[in-house]
């Protein structure tokens, strides 16, 4: 996780102060990033501010701080910035905007929790398909190629950090994805309760943190 710039405070400060400050900075960045992103979709600045504050202070973000699960906080903060960059690219697929989006994608790939970046990419593909609907085929193709170029540049920028991790891929518990694995501990309808209520009736919380985080991210 040290390639996420906020984490650079770790070796510079005492551990407790550094950990607290990193959590606060990630939350602040999440709020500012969501406000910036929301301004592209909402006319009222106050509405965008509300979105930023709600995202920053949501139960899902604060519970990650409470449990010390700091790794996903970086992707939580980055996600609105990436969506903002993608939307700007869709608006005008110019080289400057490709160059702007690529470092954001690189940071997403380099932060410590690659799984959340993978889910973000799936979401971005759906977002891209939704935004280009109704456009002329030539315009949609141009936007898609620009997005692909930004993604390739981002992966190339993050390669010095990603390539050494391949050595440890065999240690993953998820090296054999199949339908059986897909069904194991998948989110259930009861998991949707965590959107409104972090508690449950019987105390059974299979994959509780993952369900809570991924539903919250989407």
PDB file of C-alpha atoms in Angstrom:
ATOM      1  CA  UNK A   1       0.000   0.000   0.000  1.00  0.00           C
ATOM      2  CA  UNK A   2       3.023   2.307   0.235  1.00  0.00           C
ATOM      3  CA  UNK A   3       2.713   3.433  -3.389  1.00  0.00           C
ATOM      4  CA  UNK A   4      -0.485   5.320  -2.488  1.00  0.00           C
ATOM      5  CA  UNK A   5       0.912   8.820  -1.774  1.00  0.00           C
ATOM      6  CA  UNK A   6      -1.065   9.295   1.439  1.00  0.00           C
ATOM      7  CA  UNK A   7       0.788   6.277   2.858  1.00  0.00           C
ATOM      8  CA  UNK A   8       4.141   8.046   2.478  1.00  0.00           C
ATOM      9  CA  UNK A   9       3.495   9.500   5.921  1.00  0.00           C
ATOM     10  CA  UNK A  10       4.007   6.039   7.465  1.00  0.00           C
ATOM     11  CA  UNK A  11       7.814   6.091   7.755  1.00  0.00           C
ATOM     12  CA  UNK A  12       7.886   9.789   8.655  1.00  0.00           C
ATOM     13  CA  UNK A  13       5.678   9.783  11.759  1.00  0.00           C
ATOM     14  CA  UNK A  14       5.136   7.637  14.841  1.00  0.00           C
ATOM     15  CA  UNK A  15       2.904   4.701  13.930  1.00  0.00           C
ATOM     16  CA  UNK A  16      -0.182   5.780  15.881  1.00  0.00           C
ATOM     17  CA  UNK A  17      -0.070   9.385  14.666  1.00  0.00           C
ATOM     18  CA  UNK A  18       0.661   8.295  11.097  1.00  0.00           C
ATOM     19  CA  UNK A  19      -2.185   5.765  11.026  1.00  0.00           C
ATOM     20  CA  UNK A  20      -4.674   8.306  12.390  1.00  0.00           C
ATOM     21  CA  UNK A  21      -3.578  11.015   9.962  1.00  0.00           C
ATOM     22  CA  UNK A  22      -3.676   8.646   6.991  1.00  0.00           C
ATOM     23  CA  UNK A  23      -7.255   7.663   7.847  1.00  0.00           C
ATOM     24  CA  UNK A  24      -8.319  11.306   8.171  1.00  0.00           C
ATOM     25  CA  UNK A  25      -6.624  12.324   4.912  1.00  0.00           C
ATOM     26  CA  UNK A  26      -8.213   9.420   3.039  1.00  0.00           C
ATOM     27  CA  UNK A  27     -11.649  10.414   4.316  1.00  0.00           C
ATOM     28  CA  UNK A  28     -11.104  14.069   3.432  1.00  0.00           C
ATOM     29  CA  UNK A  29      -9.923  13.113  -0.041  1.00  0.00           C
ATOM     30  CA  UNK A  30     -12.973  10.883  -0.451  1.00  0.00           C
ATOM     31  CA  UNK A  31     -15.285  13.772   0.430  1.00  0.00           C
ATOM     32  CA  UNK A  32     -13.551  16.263  -1.850  1.00  0.00           C
ATOM     33  CA  UNK A  33     -13.337  13.753  -4.707  1.00  0.00           C
ATOM     34  CA  UNK A  34     -17.039  12.908  -4.450  1.00  0.00           C
ATOM     35  CA  UNK A  35     -17.962  16.590  -4.368  1.00  0.00           C
ATOM     36  CA  UNK A  36     -15.868  17.201  -7.497  1.00  0.00           C
ATOM     37  CA  UNK A  37     -17.462  14.219  -9.221  1.00  0.00           C
ATOM     38  CA  UNK A  38     -20.986  15.190  -8.182  1.00  0.00           C
ATOM     39  CA  UNK A  39     -20.526  18.700  -9.607  1.00  0.00           C
ATOM     40  CA  UNK A  40     -20.423  17.118 -13.063  1.00  0.00           C
ATOM     41  CA  UNK A  41     -23.886  15.629 -12.605  1.00  0.00           C
ATOM     42  CA  UNK A  42     -25.686  18.094 -10.323  1.00  0.00           C
ATOM     43  CA  UNK A  43     -26.522  21.739 -10.966  1.00  0.00           C
ATOM     44  CA  UNK A  44     -26.640  22.841  -7.334  1.00  0.00           C
ATOM     45  CA  UNK A  45     -23.280  23.202  -5.526  1.00  0.00           C
ATOM     46  CA  UNK A  46     -24.992  22.514  -2.199  1.00  0.00           C
ATOM     47  CA  UNK A  47     -26.277  19.173  -3.502  1.00  0.00           C
ATOM     48  CA  UNK A  48     -22.753  18.218  -4.568  1.00  0.00           C
ATOM     49  CA  UNK A  49     -21.455  19.222  -1.139  1.00  0.00           C
ATOM     50  CA  UNK A  50     -24.078  16.997   0.484  1.00  0.00           C
ATOM     51  CA  UNK A  51     -22.955  14.071  -1.695  1.00  0.00           C
ATOM     52  CA  UNK A  52     -19.336  14.634  -0.698  1.00  0.00           C
ATOM     53  CA  UNK A  53     -20.156  14.853   3.003  1.00  0.00           C
ATOM     54  CA  UNK A  54     -22.409  11.788   2.872  1.00  0.00           C
ATOM     55  CA  UNK A  55     -19.745   9.772   1.060  1.00  0.00           C
ATOM     56  CA  UNK A  56     -16.990  10.863   3.453  1.00  0.00           C
ATOM     57  CA  UNK A  57     -19.011  10.204   6.614  1.00  0.00           C
ATOM     58  CA  UNK A  58     -20.921   7.125   5.467  1.00  0.00           C
ATOM     59  CA  UNK A  59     -21.137   4.122   7.743  1.00  0.00           C
ATOM     60  CA  UNK A  60     -19.044   2.031   5.355  1.00  0.00           C
ATOM     61  CA  UNK A  61     -16.119   4.444   5.410  1.00  0.00           C
ATOM     62  CA  UNK A  62     -16.191   4.939   9.165  1.00  0.00           C
ATOM     63  CA  UNK A  63     -16.471   1.218   9.895  1.00  0.00           C
ATOM     64  CA  UNK A  64     -13.291   0.640   7.899  1.00  0.00           C
ATOM     65  CA  UNK A  65     -11.536   3.166  10.126  1.00  0.00           C
ATOM     66  CA  UNK A  66     -13.044   1.638  13.252  1.00  0.00           C
ATOM     67  CA  UNK A  67     -11.803  -1.867  12.405  1.00  0.00           C
ATOM     68  CA  UNK A  68      -8.406  -0.686  11.194  1.00  0.00           C
ATOM     69  CA  UNK A  69      -9.093  -1.999   7.688  1.00  0.00           C
ATOM     70  CA  UNK A  70      -7.120   0.772   6.042  1.00  0.00           C
ATOM     71  CA  UNK A  71      -6.343  -0.859   2.707  1.00  0.00           C
ATOM     72  CA  UNK A  72      -9.750  -0.257   1.044  1.00  0.00           C
ATOM     73  CA  UNK A  73      -9.849   3.383   2.168  1.00  0.00           C
ATOM     74  CA  UNK A  74      -7.468   4.422  -0.598  1.00  0.00           C
ATOM     75  CA  UNK A  75      -9.678   2.979  -3.343  1.00  0.00           C
ATOM     76  CA  UNK A  76     -12.718   4.440  -1.597  1.00  0.00           C
ATOM     77  CA  UNK A  77     -11.086   7.870  -1.899  1.00  0.00           C
ATOM     78  CA  UNK A  78      -9.906   7.327  -5.477  1.00  0.00           C
ATOM     79  CA  UNK A  79     -13.131   5.979  -6.967  1.00  0.00           C
ATOM     80  CA  UNK A  80     -14.958   9.320  -7.446  1.00  0.00           C
ATOM     81  CA  UNK A  81     -11.811  10.831  -8.988  1.00  0.00           C
ATOM     82  CA  UNK A  82     -11.588   8.003 -11.510  1.00  0.00           C
ATOM     83  CA  UNK A  83     -15.282   8.360 -12.409  1.00  0.00           C
ATOM     84  CA  UNK A  84     -14.736  12.127 -12.756  1.00  0.00           C
ATOM     85  CA  UNK A  85     -11.818  11.500 -15.133  1.00  0.00           C
ATOM     86  CA  UNK A  86     -13.762   8.974 -17.191  1.00  0.00           C
ATOM     87  CA  UNK A  87     -16.723  11.316 -17.529  1.00  0.00           C
ATOM     88  CA  UNK A  88     -14.432  14.131 -18.690  1.00  0.00           C
ATOM     89  CA  UNK A  89     -12.909  11.775 -21.241  1.00  0.00           C
ATOM     90  CA  UNK A  90     -16.360  10.837 -22.530  1.00  0.00           C
ATOM     91  CA  UNK A  91     -17.192  14.524 -22.845  1.00  0.00           C
ATOM     92  CA  UNK A  92     -14.100  15.151 -24.984  1.00  0.00           C
ATOM     93  CA  UNK A  93     -11.785  12.207 -25.801  1.00  0.00           C
ATOM     94  CA  UNK A  94      -8.748  14.427 -26.295  1.00  0.00           C
ATOM     95  CA  UNK A  95      -5.105  13.421 -25.661  1.00  0.00           C
ATOM     96  CA  UNK A  96      -4.881  15.792 -22.682  1.00  0.00           C
ATOM     97  CA  UNK A  97      -7.794  14.067 -20.974  1.00  0.00           C
ATOM     98  CA  UNK A  98      -6.351  10.636 -21.728  1.00  0.00           C
ATOM     99  CA  UNK A  99      -3.151  11.809 -20.042  1.00  0.00           C
ATOM    100  CA  UNK A 100      -5.211  13.081 -17.095  1.00  0.00           C
ATOM    101  CA  UNK A 101      -7.110   9.824 -16.588  1.00  0.00           C
ATOM    102  CA  UNK A 102      -4.118   7.490 -16.967  1.00  0.00           C
ATOM    103  CA  UNK A 103      -2.386   8.483 -13.660  1.00  0.00           C
ATOM    104  CA  UNK A 104      -5.681   8.083 -11.787  1.00  0.00           C
ATOM    105  CA  UNK A 105      -6.034   4.561 -13.159  1.00  0.00           C
ATOM    106  CA  UNK A 106      -2.377   3.916 -12.330  1.00  0.00           C
ATOM    107  CA  UNK A 107      -2.904   5.005  -8.726  1.00  0.00           C
ATOM    108  CA  UNK A 108      -5.938   2.723  -8.550  1.00  0.00           C
ATOM    109  CA  UNK A 109      -3.867  -0.219  -9.763  1.00  0.00           C
ATOM    110  CA  UNK A 110      -0.989   0.599  -7.407  1.00  0.00           C
ATOM    111  CA  UNK A 111      -2.930   1.087  -4.181  1.00  0.00           C
ATOM    112  CA  UNK A 112      -2.828  -1.889  -1.922  1.00  0.00           C
ATOM    113  CA  UNK A 113      -6.252  -3.450  -2.442  1.00  0.00           C
ATOM    114  CA  UNK A 114      -6.278  -4.657  -6.045  1.00  0.00           C
ATOM    115  CA  UNK A 115      -9.617  -6.441  -5.693  1.00  0.00           C
ATOM    116  CA  UNK A 116     -11.514  -3.183  -5.269  1.00  0.00           C
ATOM    117  CA  UNK A 117      -9.779  -1.760  -8.346  1.00  0.00           C
ATOM    118  CA  UNK A 118     -10.971  -4.799 -10.297  1.00  0.00           C
ATOM    119  CA  UNK A 119     -14.557  -4.148  -9.230  1.00  0.00           C
ATOM    120  CA  UNK A 120     -14.191  -0.482 -10.123  1.00  0.00           C
ATOM    121  CA  UNK A 121     -13.097  -1.419 -13.654  1.00  0.00           C
ATOM    122  CA  UNK A 122     -16.194  -3.593 -14.048  1.00  0.00           C
ATOM    123  CA  UNK A 123     -18.307  -0.657 -12.921  1.00  0.00           C
ATOM    124  CA  UNK A 124     -16.531   1.711 -15.316  1.00  0.00           C
ATOM    125  CA  UNK A 125     -17.262  -0.557 -18.276  1.00  0.00           C
ATOM    126  CA  UNK A 126     -20.956  -0.389 -17.409  1.00  0.00           C
ATOM    127  CA  UNK A 127     -20.748   3.369 -16.853  1.00  0.00           C
ATOM    128  CA  UNK A 128     -19.024   3.831 -20.209  1.00  0.00           C
ATOM    129  CA  UNK A 129     -21.648   1.739 -22.001  1.00  0.00           C
ATOM    130  CA  UNK A 130     -24.431   3.760 -20.356  1.00  0.00           C
ATOM    131  CA  UNK A 131     -22.873   7.119 -21.246  1.00  0.00           C
ATOM    132  CA  UNK A 132     -22.212   6.347 -24.925  1.00  0.00           C
ATOM    133  CA  UNK A 133     -25.681   4.943 -25.612  1.00  0.00           C
ATOM    134  CA  UNK A 134     -27.400   6.784 -28.411  1.00  0.00           C
ATOM    135  CA  UNK A 135     -24.179   8.241 -29.801  1.00  0.00           C
ATOM    136  CA  UNK A 136     -23.139   7.739 -33.391  1.00  0.00           C
ATOM    137  CA  UNK A 137     -21.053   4.557 -33.792  1.00  0.00           C
ATOM    138  CA  UNK A 138     -17.978   6.565 -34.801  1.00  0.00           C
ATOM    139  CA  UNK A 139     -18.215   8.768 -31.684  1.00  0.00           C
ATOM    140  CA  UNK A 140     -18.774   5.767 -29.398  1.00  0.00           C
ATOM    141  CA  UNK A 141     -15.774   3.988 -30.924  1.00  0.00           C
ATOM    142  CA  UNK A 142     -13.578   7.057 -30.474  1.00  0.00           C
ATOM    143  CA  UNK A 143     -14.531   7.320 -26.802  1.00  0.00           C
ATOM    144  CA  UNK A 144     -13.975   3.594 -26.241  1.00  0.00           C
ATOM    145  CA  UNK A 145     -10.536   3.735 -27.865  1.00  0.00           C
ATOM    146  CA  UNK A 146      -9.615   6.766 -25.757  1.00  0.00           C
ATOM    147  CA  UNK A 147     -10.662   4.904 -22.601  1.00  0.00           C
ATOM    148  CA  UNK A 148      -8.629   1.858 -23.695  1.00  0.00           C
ATOM    149  CA  UNK A 149      -5.601   4.081 -24.335  1.00  0.00           C
ATOM    150  CA  UNK A 150      -5.880   5.630 -20.865  1.00  0.00           C
ATOM    151  CA  UNK A 151      -6.200   2.152 -19.337  1.00  0.00           C
ATOM    152  CA  UNK A 152      -3.115   0.843 -21.169  1.00  0.00           C
ATOM    153  CA  UNK A 153      -1.091   3.911 -20.169  1.00  0.00           C
ATOM    154  CA  UNK A 154      -2.268   3.537 -16.579  1.00  0.00           C
ATOM    155  CA  UNK A 155      -1.249  -0.129 -16.439  1.00  0.00           C
ATOM    156  CA  UNK A 156       2.142   0.716 -17.952  1.00  0.00           C
ATOM    157  CA  UNK A 157       2.681   3.440 -15.351  1.00  0.00           C
ATOM    158  CA  UNK A 158       1.798   1.045 -12.555  1.00  0.00           C
ATOM    159  CA  UNK A 159       3.845  -1.876 -13.929  1.00  0.00           C
ATOM    160  CA  UNK A 160       6.902  -1.306 -11.665  1.00  0.00           C
ATOM    161  CA  UNK A 161       4.585  -1.786  -8.698  1.00  0.00           C
ATOM    162  CA  UNK A 162       2.345  -4.512 -10.122  1.00  0.00           C
ATOM    163  CA  UNK A 163       4.893  -6.837 -11.717  1.00  0.00           C
ATOM    164  CA  UNK A 164       6.687  -7.780  -8.465  1.00  0.00           C
ATOM    165  CA  UNK A 165       3.317  -8.750  -6.985  1.00  0.00           C
ATOM    166  CA  UNK A 166       2.897 -11.503  -9.574  1.00  0.00           C
ATOM    167  CA  UNK A 167       5.430 -13.515  -7.575  1.00  0.00           C
ATOM    168  CA  UNK A 168       2.845 -13.854  -4.815  1.00  0.00           C
ATOM    169  CA  UNK A 169      -0.184 -14.584  -6.994  1.00  0.00           C
ATOM    170  CA  UNK A 170       0.036 -18.310  -6.264  1.00  0.00           C
ATOM    171  CA  UNK A 171      -0.610 -17.549  -2.590  1.00  0.00           C
ATOM    172  CA  UNK A 172      -4.066 -16.177  -3.381  1.00  0.00           C
ATOM    173  CA  UNK A 173      -7.083 -18.180  -2.257  1.00  0.00           C
ATOM    174  CA  UNK A 174      -8.847 -17.209  -5.476  1.00  0.00           C
ATOM    175  CA  UNK A 175      -6.624 -18.643  -8.173  1.00  0.00           C
ATOM    176  CA  UNK A 176      -9.302 -21.044  -9.482  1.00  0.00           C
ATOM    177  CA  UNK A 177     -12.430 -19.039 -10.209  1.00  0.00           C
ATOM    178  CA  UNK A 178     -15.334 -21.271 -11.210  1.00  0.00           C
ATOM    179  CA  UNK A 179     -19.085 -21.398 -10.814  1.00  0.00           C
ATOM    180  CA  UNK A 180     -18.835 -23.224  -7.504  1.00  0.00           C
ATOM    181  CA  UNK A 181     -16.621 -20.484  -6.090  1.00  0.00           C
ATOM    182  CA  UNK A 182     -18.970 -17.870  -7.495  1.00  0.00           C
ATOM    183  CA  UNK A 183     -21.820 -19.376  -5.477  1.00  0.00           C
ATOM    184  CA  UNK A 184     -19.833 -19.723  -2.257  1.00  0.00           C
ATOM    185  CA  UNK A 185     -20.644 -17.021   0.271  1.00  0.00           C
ATOM    186  CA  UNK A 186     -22.081 -14.770  -2.415  1.00  0.00           C
ATOM    187  CA  UNK A 187     -24.023 -11.691  -1.256  1.00  0.00           C
ATOM    188  CA  UNK A 188     -27.541 -12.633  -0.245  1.00  0.00           C
ATOM    189  CA  UNK A 189     -30.733 -10.596  -0.121  1.00  0.00           C
ATOM    190  CA  UNK A 190     -30.123 -10.285   3.603  1.00  0.00           C
ATOM    191  CA  UNK A 191     -26.814  -8.614   2.787  1.00  0.00           C
ATOM    192  CA  UNK A 192     -28.763  -5.654   1.455  1.00  0.00           C
ATOM    193  CA  UNK A 193     -29.728  -4.892   5.051  1.00  0.00           C
ATOM    194  CA  UNK A 194     -26.208  -3.563   5.612  1.00  0.00           C
ATOM    195  CA  UNK A 195     -27.053  -0.624   3.361  1.00  0.00           C
ATOM    196  CA  UNK A 196     -29.376   0.613   6.097  1.00  0.00           C
ATOM    197  CA  UNK A 197     -28.612  -1.411   9.201  1.00  0.00           C
ATOM    198  CA  UNK A 198     -25.138  -2.675  10.111  1.00  0.00           C
ATOM    199  CA  UNK A 199     -26.637  -5.149  12.557  1.00  0.00           C
ATOM    200  CA  UNK A 200     -28.376  -8.429  11.838  1.00  0.00           C
ATOM    201  CA  UNK A 201     -30.776 -10.739  13.603  1.00  0.00           C
ATOM    202  CA  UNK A 202     -28.649 -13.770  14.357  1.00  0.00           C
ATOM    203  CA  UNK A 203     -25.101 -12.452  14.412  1.00  0.00           C
ATOM    204  CA  UNK A 204     -24.113 -14.491  11.347  1.00  0.00           C
ATOM    205  CA  UNK A 205     -21.934 -12.326   9.165  1.00  0.00           C
ATOM    206  CA  UNK A 206     -20.452 -14.448   6.380  1.00  0.00           C
ATOM    207  CA  UNK A 207     -18.242 -12.223   4.254  1.00  0.00           C
ATOM    208  CA  UNK A 208     -19.763  -9.338   6.194  1.00  0.00           C
ATOM    209  CA  UNK A 209     -17.004  -6.799   5.556  1.00  0.00           C
ATOM    210  CA  UNK A 210     -16.764  -7.568   1.850  1.00  0.00           C
ATOM    211  CA  UNK A 211     -20.499  -7.421   1.275  1.00  0.00           C
ATOM    212  CA  UNK A 212     -20.736  -4.203   3.239  1.00  0.00           C
ATOM    213  CA  UNK A 213     -17.858  -2.568   1.371  1.00  0.00           C
ATOM    214  CA  UNK A 214     -18.750  -3.635  -2.165  1.00  0.00           C
ATOM    215  CA  UNK A 215     -22.410  -2.719  -1.848  1.00  0.00           C
ATOM    216  CA  UNK A 216     -21.299   0.602  -0.404  1.00  0.00           C
ATOM    217  CA  UNK A 217     -18.776   1.259  -3.171  1.00  0.00           C
ATOM    218  CA  UNK A 218     -21.384   0.696  -5.870  1.00  0.00           C
TER     219      UNK A 218
END
